[in-house]
């Protein structure tokens, strides 16, 4: 494994905040700000796979969209190798989009049903004016299909003719064809069967090794992320509550991470440990720690002061008053 | 014996062709027993569940074999008898509660409807009963939730409403078709715990369908593993999870990322190669099997019992 110290910071997210304006019922005149991502800071290092975990509605997908600039942040900056990409001109942005590619959850929804695999893979090359000439592009497409483990005759197929795993391979090929340095994978395997999930995850790991790509791997499945990530971030109500390297996995955790770990079903673990309640309404969050409504270790300070991310040991950060 | 499925075969019409969805499913379910049906998408788990309740569409479908419930053939019942069976004797919970619930009625109305229909209760009696059941399934503030519409509830609460509806008539068998797949792990753990408690309290039999063997392992005693419309392995939970016989079950168990096995070093997940292919003759798992032999290509393996209580359909154990 590469020593962490030698890794270069590639992406720095600082105090990123995004509010969505929502109405609580259709006739309400005033829209309320719903905090999706709050004061989010994160640094990704070159060539690492950063796994981001959280429940549905915790803002992990919003964060992915913000980093891809599919949503405009309300506050904060996203720095790519020192340059703030939220302030780029549209031409610079196009160049940046080549380096940063997404893989989404549902491959059938993210592939155009009226395009063949060949057309799907050719379009990014045409848009970015790479590999000029039909023959060069064809050769590139064949090569990329081979890399993701699809036979060349799949070029003429439409997405509906492929299985779920094959479709996800096509979206991976589409992301890779521009030779990006950074991939945001938003739940790339949650629509797939376990056996196919393992295949797709291995493909992503192989690509990481062969191309030195940096990943932001967003998932709700902590046990999957713990297997493949170099570092893991746990998100709750739009904030990071814990960041750990994989060597910290067997140590103490934030109460929320603990609860997630307990909730994972496994063989020979019976009866199930009770998990506390449902996530609170983000419009009515109490002051202080966002996790206090479900936390079994709640103290008085938790409802008064919001805990900041503190270093526990080197590279292991937890936002909790217990530590 | 509460439920017996005998050589169930189902075909669906696709244009002019008949596609086989189930090829000979047989199993038995006893009083207060819980079995899990596991398999990947398209393996026929849901079709099996729907076929038990005779919920498959009549058009474009052909079915052979028998489903016995307490000595009654479900496919020989009149529609009136069928109405009395569904819900009251065998109830079902579906995967996505938002599509299974009616969006224009309050959840209270929907649950009390089945009480009024089956027991001829008055509106106020049914309401009282419904609120009691809501309490049993752990819905907080059941009086006010009675008047909530499905969209006003969270996913976990909606699934609790579905469970309340299924349990309202105290069925003998509960069929749960992927009841936790649409939920977060934290909520999933709560729902599984609830089902376990209710099952023990009411001495109910449970058929739990899931693609996730680890989820099934939390709640059932016996497991059936399905592949390509057939049961390829069955046995007690311990037998199937700790010493699986079929190469498919072995591969499936290996490819699940388990939380106990996190290593310091990052590594690839063990993989079951390839994807499912349709084949008429021979073993349906042939194309992906790491232990294939020449006989597997020619003949379908019989469902045998090499170890007492542990059955498998594989030529390795012949």
Coordinates of C-alpha atoms in Angstrom, one line a residue:
Chain A
X1 CA 0.0 0.0 0.0
X2 CA 1.2 3.5 -0.8
X3 CA 2.2 5.5 2.2
X4 CA -0.4 8.1 3.0
X5 CA 2.2 10.9 3.6
X6 CA 3.3 10.7 0.0
X7 CA -0.1 11.2 -1.4
X8 CA -0.9 14.6 -2.9
X9 CA -4.1 16.4 -2.1
X10 CA -6.1 16.5 -5.2
X11 CA -9.5 17.9 -4.2
X12 CA -10.3 20.2 -1.3
X13 CA -13.8 20.9 -0.3
X14 CA -14.1 23.7 2.2
X15 CA -17.2 24.7 4.2
X16 CA -19.5 23.6 1.4
X17 CA -23.1 24.4 2.1
X18 CA -26.2 23.7 0.1
X19 CA -29.8 24.6 1.1
X20 CA -32.8 23.4 -0.9
X21 CA -35.9 25.6 -0.7
X22 CA -39.0 23.5 0.1
X23 CA -42.6 24.1 0.9
X24 CA -44.1 22.0 3.7
X25 CA -47.4 22.0 1.9
X26 CA -48.4 23.2 -1.6
X27 CA -50.2 26.4 -0.5
X28 CA -47.5 27.7 1.8
X29 CA -46.3 31.0 0.6
X30 CA -42.9 31.0 2.4
X31 CA -40.3 28.5 1.3
X32 CA -38.1 27.1 4.0
X33 CA -34.4 26.4 3.6
X34 CA -33.7 22.7 4.0
X35 CA -30.1 22.1 4.8
X36 CA -28.8 19.3 2.6
X37 CA -25.1 19.8 3.1
X38 CA -23.8 21.9 5.9
X39 CA -20.3 23.3 6.3
X40 CA -18.8 20.3 4.7
X41 CA -15.0 20.0 4.5
X42 CA -13.1 17.2 3.0
X43 CA -9.7 16.6 1.3
X44 CA -9.2 13.8 -1.2
X45 CA -5.8 12.5 -2.0
X46 CA -4.5 11.4 -5.3
X47 CA -5.3 7.8 -6.2
X48 CA -7.4 7.0 -3.1
X49 CA -10.8 5.5 -2.8
X50 CA -12.8 7.6 -0.4
X51 CA -16.0 5.9 0.8
X52 CA -18.9 8.1 1.9
X53 CA -21.6 6.4 3.9
X54 CA -24.9 7.5 5.4
X55 CA -28.6 6.8 5.5
X56 CA -30.9 8.0 2.7
X57 CA -31.5 11.7 3.0
X58 CA -28.3 12.5 4.8
X59 CA -27.0 14.6 1.8
X60 CA -24.4 12.2 0.4
X61 CA -25.8 12.3 -3.1
X62 CA -26.2 16.1 -2.9
X63 CA -22.5 16.3 -2.0
X64 CA -21.7 14.2 -5.1
X65 CA -23.7 16.5 -7.3
X66 CA -22.1 19.6 -5.8
X67 CA -18.6 18.2 -6.5
X68 CA -19.6 17.4 -10.0
X69 CA -21.0 20.9 -10.3
X70 CA -24.4 19.5 -11.2
X71 CA -25.7 21.7 -8.4
X72 CA -24.4 25.1 -7.5
X73 CA -23.2 25.4 -3.9
X74 CA -24.7 28.2 -1.7
X75 CA -21.4 28.7 0.1
X76 CA -17.9 27.3 0.3
X77 CA -15.3 26.3 -2.3
X78 CA -14.3 23.2 -4.1
X79 CA -10.6 23.3 -5.0
X80 CA -9.2 21.0 -7.7
X81 CA -5.4 21.1 -7.4
X82 CA -5.6 24.5 -5.8
X83 CA -8.0 26.0 -8.3
X84 CA -11.5 26.9 -7.2
X85 CA -13.8 25.2 -9.7
X86 CA -17.0 26.9 -8.6
X87 CA -15.6 30.1 -10.2
X88 CA -14.6 28.6 -13.5
X89 CA -15.8 30.1 -16.8
X90 CA -17.9 27.8 -18.9
X91 CA -15.0 26.9 -21.2
X92 CA -12.7 26.1 -18.3
X93 CA -15.5 24.1 -16.8
X94 CA -15.9 22.0 -19.9
X95 CA -12.2 21.1 -19.7
X96 CA -12.6 20.2 -16.0
X97 CA -15.6 18.0 -16.7
X98 CA -13.3 15.8 -18.8
X99 CA -11.2 15.1 -15.7
X100 CA -14.1 14.4 -13.4
X101 CA -16.7 11.9 -14.4
X102 CA -19.8 10.4 -12.7
X103 CA -21.2 6.9 -12.4
X104 CA -24.8 6.8 -11.1
X105 CA -26.9 4.3 -9.3
X106 CA -29.4 3.2 -11.9
X107 CA -27.7 2.4 -15.2
X108 CA -30.9 2.1 -17.1
X109 CA -31.9 5.7 -16.2
X110 CA -28.5 7.1 -17.0
X111 CA -28.2 5.5 -20.4
X112 CA -30.1 6.9 -23.4
X113 CA -32.5 4.2 -24.4
X114 CA -32.4 5.3 -28.1
X115 CA -28.6 5.1 -28.4
X116 CA -26.5 2.1 -29.0
X117 CA -23.6 1.3 -26.7
X118 CA -21.3 2.6 -29.5
X119 CA -23.2 5.9 -29.8
X120 CA -23.2 6.3 -26.0
X121 CA -19.5 5.9 -25.8
X122 CA -18.7 8.0 -28.9
X123 CA -20.6 11.0 -27.7
X124 CA -18.2 12.2 -25.0
X125 CA -15.3 11.9 -27.5
X126 CA -17.2 14.1 -30.0
X127 CA -18.2 16.6 -27.4
X128 CA -14.6 17.0 -26.1
X129 CA -13.2 16.8 -29.6
X130 CA -10.9 13.9 -28.8
X131 CA -9.8 11.1 -31.2
X132 CA -10.8 12.9 -34.3
X133 CA -11.9 10.6 -37.1
X134 CA -14.3 7.8 -37.0
X135 CA -11.7 5.1 -37.1
X136 CA -9.7 6.4 -34.2
X137 CA -12.8 6.7 -32.1
X138 CA -13.9 3.1 -33.0
X139 CA -10.6 1.8 -31.9
X140 CA -10.8 3.6 -28.6
X141 CA -14.3 2.3 -28.0
X142 CA -13.2 -1.3 -28.7
X143 CA -10.3 -0.9 -26.3
X144 CA -12.5 0.6 -23.5
X145 CA -15.1 -2.1 -23.9
X146 CA -12.4 -4.7 -23.5
X147 CA -11.1 -2.9 -20.4
X148 CA -14.5 -3.1 -18.7
X149 CA -15.0 -6.7 -19.7
X150 CA -17.5 -6.5 -22.5
X151 CA -17.1 -8.1 -25.9
X152 CA -16.8 -5.9 -28.9
X153 CA -20.0 -7.0 -30.5
X154 CA -21.9 -5.3 -27.8
X155 CA -21.3 -2.0 -29.6
X156 CA -24.5 -2.4 -31.6
X157 CA -26.7 -3.2 -28.7
X158 CA -29.2 -1.0 -27.0
X159 CA -29.3 -0.6 -23.2
X160 CA -32.5 -2.6 -22.8
X161 CA -30.7 -5.6 -24.4
X162 CA -28.1 -5.7 -21.6
X163 CA -28.3 -7.1 -18.1
X164 CA -28.0 -4.8 -15.1
X165 CA -24.3 -5.6 -14.6
X166 CA -23.5 -5.1 -18.3
X167 CA -25.3 -1.8 -18.3
X168 CA -23.3 -0.6 -15.3
X169 CA -20.1 -1.7 -17.2
X170 CA -21.2 0.6 -20.1
X171 CA -21.6 3.6 -17.7
X172 CA -18.2 2.8 -16.3
X173 CA -16.8 2.7 -19.9
X174 CA -18.5 6.0 -20.6
X175 CA -16.8 7.6 -17.6
X176 CA -13.4 6.1 -18.5
X177 CA -13.4 6.9 -22.1
X178 CA -12.4 10.5 -21.4
X179 CA -9.5 9.3 -19.2
X180 CA -10.6 11.1 -16.1
X181 CA -8.5 11.6 -13.0
X182 CA -11.4 11.6 -10.6
X183 CA -14.7 9.6 -10.5
X184 CA -17.7 10.2 -8.4
X185 CA -19.5 6.9 -8.1
X186 CA -22.9 7.4 -6.5
X187 CA -24.3 4.1 -5.3
X188 CA -22.9 2.3 -8.4
X189 CA -23.9 -1.2 -7.1
X190 CA -27.1 -0.8 -5.1
X191 CA -29.3 -1.7 -8.1
X192 CA -27.4 -4.9 -8.7
X193 CA -27.3 -8.4 -7.3
X194 CA -24.6 -9.3 -4.7
X195 CA -22.8 -11.6 -7.1
X196 CA -22.8 -8.9 -9.8
X197 CA -21.9 -6.2 -7.2
X198 CA -18.7 -8.0 -6.5
X199 CA -17.8 -8.1 -10.2
X200 CA -18.4 -4.3 -10.6
X201 CA -16.6 -3.4 -7.4
X202 CA -13.6 -5.4 -8.5
X203 CA -13.6 -3.7 -11.9
X204 CA -13.6 -0.3 -10.1
X205 CA -10.7 -1.4 -7.9
X206 CA -8.7 -2.7 -10.9
X207 CA -9.2 0.6 -12.7
X208 CA -8.1 2.5 -9.6
X209 CA -4.9 0.5 -9.6
X210 CA -4.2 0.6 -13.4
X211 CA -5.1 4.2 -13.9
X212 CA -4.4 5.8 -10.5
X213 CA -7.9 7.3 -10.4
X214 CA -9.3 9.0 -7.3
X215 CA -12.7 7.9 -6.3
X216 CA -15.5 9.4 -4.2
X217 CA -17.5 6.2 -3.6
X218 CA -21.0 7.1 -2.2
X219 CA -22.9 4.2 -0.7
X220 CA -25.3 3.3 2.1
X221 CA -23.6 0.0 2.6
X222 CA -20.9 0.3 5.3
X223 CA -19.7 -3.3 5.0
X224 CA -19.1 -2.9 1.3
X225 CA -17.3 0.4 1.7
X226 CA -15.2 -0.9 4.6
X227 CA -14.0 -3.7 2.2
X228 CA -12.9 -1.4 -0.6
X229 CA -12.2 2.1 0.7
X230 CA -8.8 3.6 1.7
X231 CA -10.6 6.1 3.9
X232 CA -14.2 6.2 5.0
X233 CA -16.4 9.2 5.9
X234 CA -19.6 8.8 7.7
X235 CA -22.2 11.5 7.0
X236 CA -25.3 12.4 9.1
X237 CA -27.7 15.2 8.4
X238 CA -25.4 16.9 5.9
X239 CA -22.3 16.8 8.0
X240 CA -19.4 14.5 8.4
X241 CA -19.4 12.9 11.9
X242 CA -16.4 10.6 11.4
X243 CA -13.5 10.2 9.0
X244 CA -11.3 7.2 9.3
X245 CA -8.6 5.3 7.5
X246 CA -9.2 1.6 7.1
X247 CA -6.7 0.8 9.8
X248 CA -9.0 2.6 12.3
X249 CA -11.9 0.4 11.5
X250 CA -11.5 -1.8 14.6
X251 CA -11.2 1.1 17.0
X252 CA -13.8 3.3 18.8
X253 CA -16.3 5.1 16.7
X254 CA -18.9 7.9 16.7
X255 CA -22.1 6.6 18.3
X256 CA -23.8 6.9 14.9
X257 CA -21.2 4.8 13.2
X258 CA -21.5 2.3 16.0
X259 CA -25.3 2.2 15.4
X260 CA -24.7 1.6 11.6
X261 CA -22.3 -1.2 12.4
X262 CA -24.7 -2.9 14.7
X263 CA -27.5 -2.7 12.2
X264 CA -25.6 -4.6 9.5
X265 CA -27.1 -8.1 9.4
X266 CA -24.6 -10.9 9.5
X267 CA -24.6 -14.6 10.1
X268 CA -24.7 -15.8 13.7
X269 CA -25.5 -12.4 15.1
X270 CA -28.8 -12.8 16.8
X271 CA -30.9 -11.3 18.2
X272 CA -30.7 -7.9 16.5
X273 CA -29.5 -5.1 18.6
X274 CA -32.1 -2.4 18.8
X275 CA -31.4 0.7 16.8
X276 CA -32.8 4.0 18.0
X277 CA -35.6 5.6 16.1
X278 CA -35.8 7.3 12.8
X279 CA -33.7 10.2 11.5
X280 CA -35.1 13.6 12.5
X281 CA -36.8 16.0 10.2
X282 CA -34.0 18.2 8.8
X283 CA -36.3 21.2 8.9
X284 CA -36.7 20.9 12.7
X285 CA -33.2 20.0 13.8
X286 CA -32.5 20.9 17.4
X287 CA -29.5 23.1 18.2
X288 CA -26.3 21.3 19.1
X289 CA -25.3 17.9 17.9
X290 CA -27.6 16.7 15.0
X291 CA -27.4 13.1 16.3
X292 CA -28.7 13.9 19.8
X293 CA -32.3 12.8 19.1
X294 CA -31.1 9.2 18.6
X295 CA -27.9 9.0 20.6
X296 CA -27.9 6.7 23.6
X297 CA -25.0 8.5 25.2
X298 CA -26.6 12.0 25.1
X299 CA -25.2 14.5 27.6
X300 CA -26.3 18.0 28.4
X301 CA -23.6 19.6 26.4
X302 CA -24.9 17.8 23.2
X303 CA -28.0 20.0 23.1
X304 CA -26.0 23.2 23.6
X305 CA -23.0 23.0 21.5
X306 CA -22.4 21.5 18.1
X307 CA -19.3 19.2 18.2
X308 CA -16.6 19.8 15.7
X309 CA -14.5 17.2 14.0
X310 CA -11.6 16.4 16.3
X311 CA -8.5 14.4 15.7
X312 CA -8.5 11.2 17.8
X313 CA -5.4 9.6 16.4
X314 CA -3.5 10.4 13.2
X315 CA -6.1 10.6 10.4
X316 CA -9.1 9.5 12.6
X317 CA -11.5 12.3 13.1
X318 CA -14.8 12.2 15.1
X319 CA -17.3 14.9 15.8
X320 CA -18.6 14.0 19.2
X321 CA -18.5 15.4 22.7
X322 CA -17.7 12.0 24.1
X323 CA -14.2 12.1 22.7
Chain B
X1 CA -48.5 -29.3 7.6
X2 CA -49.8 -25.8 6.9
X3 CA -48.7 -25.2 3.3
X4 CA -47.5 -27.6 0.7
X5 CA -46.3 -26.6 -2.7
X6 CA -46.0 -29.5 -5.2
X7 CA -44.0 -29.3 -8.4
X8 CA -45.2 -25.8 -9.2
X9 CA -44.4 -24.8 -12.8
X10 CA -45.2 -21.3 -14.3
X11 CA -44.8 -20.0 -17.8
X12 CA -45.4 -16.4 -19.0
X13 CA -46.2 -15.5 -22.5
X14 CA -43.8 -13.2 -24.3
X15 CA -45.1 -12.4 -27.8
X16 CA -45.5 -15.9 -29.2
X17 CA -43.2 -17.7 -26.9
X18 CA -43.9 -19.2 -23.5
X19 CA -41.1 -18.4 -21.1
X20 CA -40.6 -20.7 -18.2
X21 CA -40.5 -18.8 -14.9
X22 CA -40.7 -21.6 -12.4
X23 CA -39.6 -25.2 -13.2
X24 CA -40.9 -27.5 -10.5
X25 CA -40.9 -25.8 -7.1
X26 CA -41.8 -28.1 -4.1
X27 CA -41.6 -27.3 -0.5
X28 CA -43.5 -27.6 2.8
X29 CA -44.2 -25.2 5.6
X30 CA -45.2 -26.2 9.1
X31 CA -47.1 -24.4 11.8
X32 CA -45.0 -21.5 13.3
X33 CA -42.0 -22.4 11.1
X34 CA -40.2 -19.7 9.2
X35 CA -38.5 -20.3 5.9
X36 CA -36.4 -18.0 3.8
X37 CA -36.3 -18.0 0.0
X38 CA -33.1 -16.5 -1.4
X39 CA -32.0 -15.9 -4.9
X40 CA -30.9 -13.2 -7.4
X41 CA -33.3 -11.0 -9.3
X42 CA -35.2 -13.0 -11.9
X43 CA -34.7 -16.3 -10.1
X44 CA -38.4 -16.7 -9.4
X45 CA -38.8 -15.9 -5.7
X46 CA -41.5 -13.3 -6.1
X47 CA -43.4 -15.5 -8.7
X48 CA -43.4 -18.3 -6.1
X49 CA -44.9 -16.0 -3.5
X50 CA -47.5 -14.6 -5.9
X51 CA -48.4 -18.1 -7.1
X52 CA -49.1 -19.3 -3.5
X53 CA -51.7 -16.6 -3.1
X54 CA -53.0 -17.1 -6.7
X55 CA -52.1 -13.5 -7.4
X56 CA -50.5 -14.0 -10.8
X57 CA -52.3 -12.6 -13.8
X58 CA -54.6 -15.1 -15.5
X59 CA -53.9 -13.9 -18.9
X60 CA -50.6 -14.8 -20.6
X61 CA -49.8 -17.2 -17.8
X62 CA -49.8 -21.0 -17.5
X63 CA -49.5 -22.8 -14.2
X64 CA -49.1 -26.4 -13.4
X65 CA -48.7 -28.2 -10.0
X66 CA -50.5 -27.8 -6.8
X67 CA -50.6 -25.5 -3.8
X68 CA -52.2 -27.0 -0.7
X69 CA -53.2 -25.0 2.3
X70 CA -54.5 -27.2 5.1
X71 CA -55.7 -29.9 2.7
X72 CA -57.4 -27.4 0.4
X73 CA -56.1 -26.9 -3.1
X74 CA -55.8 -23.1 -3.5
X75 CA -56.2 -23.4 -7.3
X76 CA -59.5 -25.2 -6.9
X77 CA -61.1 -22.6 -4.6
X78 CA -64.1 -20.5 -5.7
X79 CA -63.4 -16.7 -5.8
X80 CA -65.4 -16.3 -2.6
X81 CA -63.4 -18.9 -0.7
X82 CA -60.3 -17.3 -2.1
X83 CA -61.3 -13.9 -0.6
X84 CA -61.7 -15.5 2.7
X85 CA -58.3 -17.1 2.5
X86 CA -56.3 -14.1 1.4
X87 CA -55.6 -11.8 4.2
X88 CA -57.3 -14.0 6.8
X89 CA -55.2 -17.1 6.4
X90 CA -52.3 -16.0 4.3
X91 CA -51.2 -12.4 4.3
X92 CA -48.5 -10.7 2.3
X93 CA -46.1 -7.8 2.7
X94 CA -44.7 -6.3 -0.5
X95 CA -41.3 -4.7 -1.1
X96 CA -42.3 -1.1 -1.8
X97 CA -45.0 0.1 0.6
X98 CA -45.5 3.3 -1.3
X99 CA -46.8 1.4 -4.4
X100 CA -48.7 -1.1 -2.3
X101 CA -50.6 1.5 -0.3
X102 CA -53.4 3.6 -1.9
X103 CA -52.3 7.2 -2.0
X104 CA -55.8 8.8 -1.8
X105 CA -56.9 7.1 1.5
X106 CA -55.5 7.6 4.9
X107 CA -53.5 4.6 6.2
X108 CA -56.0 4.2 9.0
X109 CA -58.9 3.8 6.6
X110 CA -56.9 1.2 4.6
X111 CA -56.1 -0.9 7.6
X112 CA -59.6 -0.7 9.1
X113 CA -61.1 -1.6 5.7
X114 CA -59.9 -5.1 5.9
X115 CA -61.2 -5.5 9.5
X116 CA -64.6 -4.2 8.5
X117 CA -64.7 -6.4 5.4
X118 CA -63.7 -9.7 7.1
X119 CA -65.3 -9.2 10.6
X120 CA -68.2 -6.9 9.8
X121 CA -67.0 -4.4 12.4
X122 CA -68.5 -0.9 12.6
X123 CA -66.4 2.1 11.7
X124 CA -65.6 3.1 15.2
X125 CA -64.9 -0.5 16.3
X126 CA -62.5 -1.0 13.4
X127 CA -60.8 2.3 14.2
X128 CA -60.3 1.2 17.8
X129 CA -58.8 -2.1 16.6
X130 CA -56.6 -0.4 14.0
X131 CA -55.1 2.0 16.6
X132 CA -54.3 -1.0 18.8
X133 CA -52.6 -2.8 15.9
X134 CA -50.6 0.4 15.1
X135 CA -49.4 0.3 18.7
X136 CA -48.4 -3.3 18.4
X137 CA -46.2 -2.6 15.3
X138 CA -44.5 0.3 17.0
X139 CA -46.0 3.3 15.3
X140 CA -45.7 6.3 17.6
X141 CA -48.8 8.4 18.2
X142 CA -51.1 5.9 16.6
X143 CA -54.2 8.0 17.1
X144 CA -52.9 10.9 14.9
X145 CA -51.2 8.5 12.4
X146 CA -54.5 7.0 11.7
X147 CA -55.4 10.1 9.7
X148 CA -52.0 10.3 7.9
X149 CA -51.8 9.6 4.2
X150 CA -49.0 7.3 2.9
X151 CA -46.9 10.2 1.5
X152 CA -46.8 11.8 4.9
X153 CA -45.0 8.8 6.5
X154 CA -41.4 7.8 6.3
X155 CA -40.4 4.6 4.5
X156 CA -40.0 2.7 7.8
X157 CA -43.4 3.9 9.1
X158 CA -45.1 2.9 5.8
X159 CA -43.6 -0.6 6.1
X160 CA -45.0 -0.8 9.6
X161 CA -48.4 0.2 8.2
X162 CA -48.1 -2.7 5.7
X163 CA -47.2 -5.1 8.5
X164 CA -50.1 -3.8 10.5
X165 CA -52.4 -4.4 7.6
X166 CA -51.1 -7.9 7.1
X167 CA -51.4 -8.8 10.8
X168 CA -54.8 -7.2 11.3
X169 CA -56.6 -10.5 10.6
X170 CA -54.1 -12.7 12.5
X171 CA -53.1 -14.8 9.5
X172 CA -51.6 -18.2 9.9
X173 CA -48.9 -17.5 7.3
X174 CA -47.2 -14.3 6.5
X175 CA -45.4 -14.0 3.2
X176 CA -42.9 -11.1 3.2
X177 CA -41.5 -10.3 -0.2
X178 CA -38.3 -8.3 0.3
X179 CA -39.9 -6.2 3.1
X180 CA -36.7 -4.4 3.9
X181 CA -35.0 -3.9 0.6
X182 CA -36.3 -0.3 0.2
X183 CA -35.2 0.6 3.7
X184 CA -32.0 1.9 5.3
X185 CA -30.0 -0.6 7.4
X186 CA -31.0 1.0 10.7
X187 CA -34.7 0.9 9.8
X188 CA -34.2 -2.6 8.4
X189 CA -32.9 -3.8 11.7
X190 CA -35.9 -2.4 13.5
X191 CA -38.4 -4.0 11.0
X192 CA -36.7 -7.4 11.2
X193 CA -36.8 -7.2 15.0
X194 CA -40.5 -6.4 14.9
X195 CA -41.3 -9.3 12.5
X196 CA -39.4 -11.6 14.8
X197 CA -41.3 -10.5 17.8
X198 CA -44.7 -10.8 16.1
X199 CA -43.9 -14.2 14.7
X200 CA -43.0 -15.5 18.2
X201 CA -46.0 -13.9 19.9
X202 CA -48.6 -15.0 17.4
X203 CA -47.1 -18.4 16.5
X204 CA -47.3 -17.5 12.9
X205 CA -45.5 -19.1 10.0
X206 CA -43.3 -16.9 7.9
X207 CA -42.1 -17.1 4.3
X208 CA -39.4 -14.5 4.1
X209 CA -38.1 -13.7 0.6
X210 CA -34.9 -11.7 0.0
X211 CA -32.0 -11.4 -2.3
X212 CA -29.8 -10.9 0.7
X213 CA -28.8 -14.1 2.6
X214 CA -27.5 -12.1 5.6
X215 CA -31.0 -10.5 6.1
X216 CA -32.7 -13.9 5.8
X217 CA -30.3 -15.4 8.3
X218 CA -31.6 -13.0 11.0
X219 CA -35.1 -14.3 11.0
X220 CA -35.6 -17.8 9.5
X221 CA -34.9 -21.4 10.5
X222 CA -34.8 -23.0 7.1
X223 CA -33.5 -21.6 3.8
X224 CA -34.4 -22.4 0.1
X225 CA -31.9 -21.1 -2.4
X226 CA -33.4 -20.5 -5.9
X227 CA -31.6 -20.2 -9.2
X228 CA -33.2 -19.8 -12.6
X229 CA -36.7 -20.8 -11.4
X230 CA -35.7 -23.9 -9.4
X231 CA -34.8 -24.6 -5.9
X232 CA -31.1 -25.7 -6.0
X233 CA -30.4 -26.1 -2.3
X234 CA -32.5 -26.3 0.9
X235 CA -31.7 -27.0 4.5
X236 CA -31.5 -25.5 7.9
X237 CA -30.1 -22.0 8.2
X238 CA -26.9 -23.4 9.8
X239 CA -26.5 -26.1 7.1
X240 CA -26.9 -23.6 4.2
X241 CA -24.9 -20.7 5.6
X242 CA -22.0 -22.7 7.3
X243 CA -21.5 -25.6 5.0
X244 CA -23.2 -24.8 1.6
X245 CA -23.2 -27.7 -0.9
X246 CA -24.1 -26.1 -4.2
X247 CA -21.3 -24.1 -5.9
X248 CA -23.8 -21.3 -6.5
X249 CA -24.6 -20.9 -2.8
X250 CA -20.9 -21.1 -2.0
X251 CA -20.1 -18.4 -4.5
X252 CA -23.0 -16.3 -3.3
X253 CA -21.9 -16.5 0.3
X254 CA -18.3 -15.6 -0.7
X255 CA -19.3 -12.5 -2.6
X256 CA -21.2 -10.9 0.3
X257 CA -18.9 -8.3 1.9
X258 CA -19.0 -9.2 5.5
X259 CA -18.3 -6.8 8.3
X260 CA -16.4 -9.3 10.4
X261 CA -13.9 -9.9 7.7
X262 CA -12.5 -6.4 7.2
X263 CA -8.8 -6.7 6.7
X264 CA -6.1 -4.1 7.0
X265 CA -5.2 -4.6 3.4
X266 CA -7.6 -3.7 0.7
X267 CA -8.5 -6.6 -1.6
X268 CA -10.8 -7.6 -4.3
X269 CA -14.1 -9.4 -3.4
X270 CA -14.3 -13.0 -4.3
X271 CA -16.4 -13.3 -7.4
X272 CA -19.0 -15.5 -9.0
X273 CA -18.1 -15.2 -12.6
X274 CA -20.5 -14.4 -15.4
X275 CA -24.3 -13.9 -15.4
X276 CA -27.2 -16.1 -15.7
X277 CA -27.9 -17.8 -19.1
X278 CA -31.0 -19.6 -20.2
X279 CA -30.4 -23.2 -21.0
X280 CA -33.0 -25.9 -21.8
X281 CA -31.0 -29.0 -21.0
X282 CA -28.5 -29.7 -18.3
X283 CA -27.8 -27.7 -15.1
X284 CA -28.9 -24.1 -15.3
X285 CA -25.8 -23.0 -13.4
X286 CA -23.4 -24.7 -15.9
X287 CA -22.0 -21.5 -17.5
X288 CA -20.9 -20.0 -14.2
X289 CA -20.0 -23.1 -12.3
X290 CA -16.3 -23.4 -11.2
X291 CA -16.7 -27.2 -10.7
X292 CA -18.6 -28.1 -13.9
X293 CA -18.3 -31.6 -15.3
X294 CA -19.3 -33.1 -18.6
X295 CA -22.5 -34.6 -17.2
X296 CA -23.8 -31.2 -16.1
X297 CA -24.1 -30.2 -19.7
X298 CA -26.2 -33.2 -20.7
X299 CA -28.6 -33.8 -17.8
X300 CA -30.3 -31.7 -15.2
X301 CA -29.1 -32.7 -11.7
X302 CA -31.8 -34.3 -9.5
X303 CA -32.8 -32.8 -6.2
X304 CA -31.2 -35.1 -3.7
X305 CA -30.6 -35.3 0.0
X306 CA -26.9 -36.2 0.6
X307 CA -27.1 -35.1 4.2
X308 CA -30.2 -35.5 6.4
X309 CA -32.3 -32.4 6.0
X310 CA -30.0 -30.8 3.5
X311 CA -31.0 -31.1 -0.1
X312 CA -29.1 -30.0 -3.2
X313 CA -29.5 -30.2 -6.9
X314 CA -25.9 -30.8 -8.1
X315 CA -24.1 -33.7 -9.8
X316 CA -21.2 -33.3 -7.4
X317 CA -23.2 -35.1 -4.7
X318 CA -24.4 -38.0 -6.8

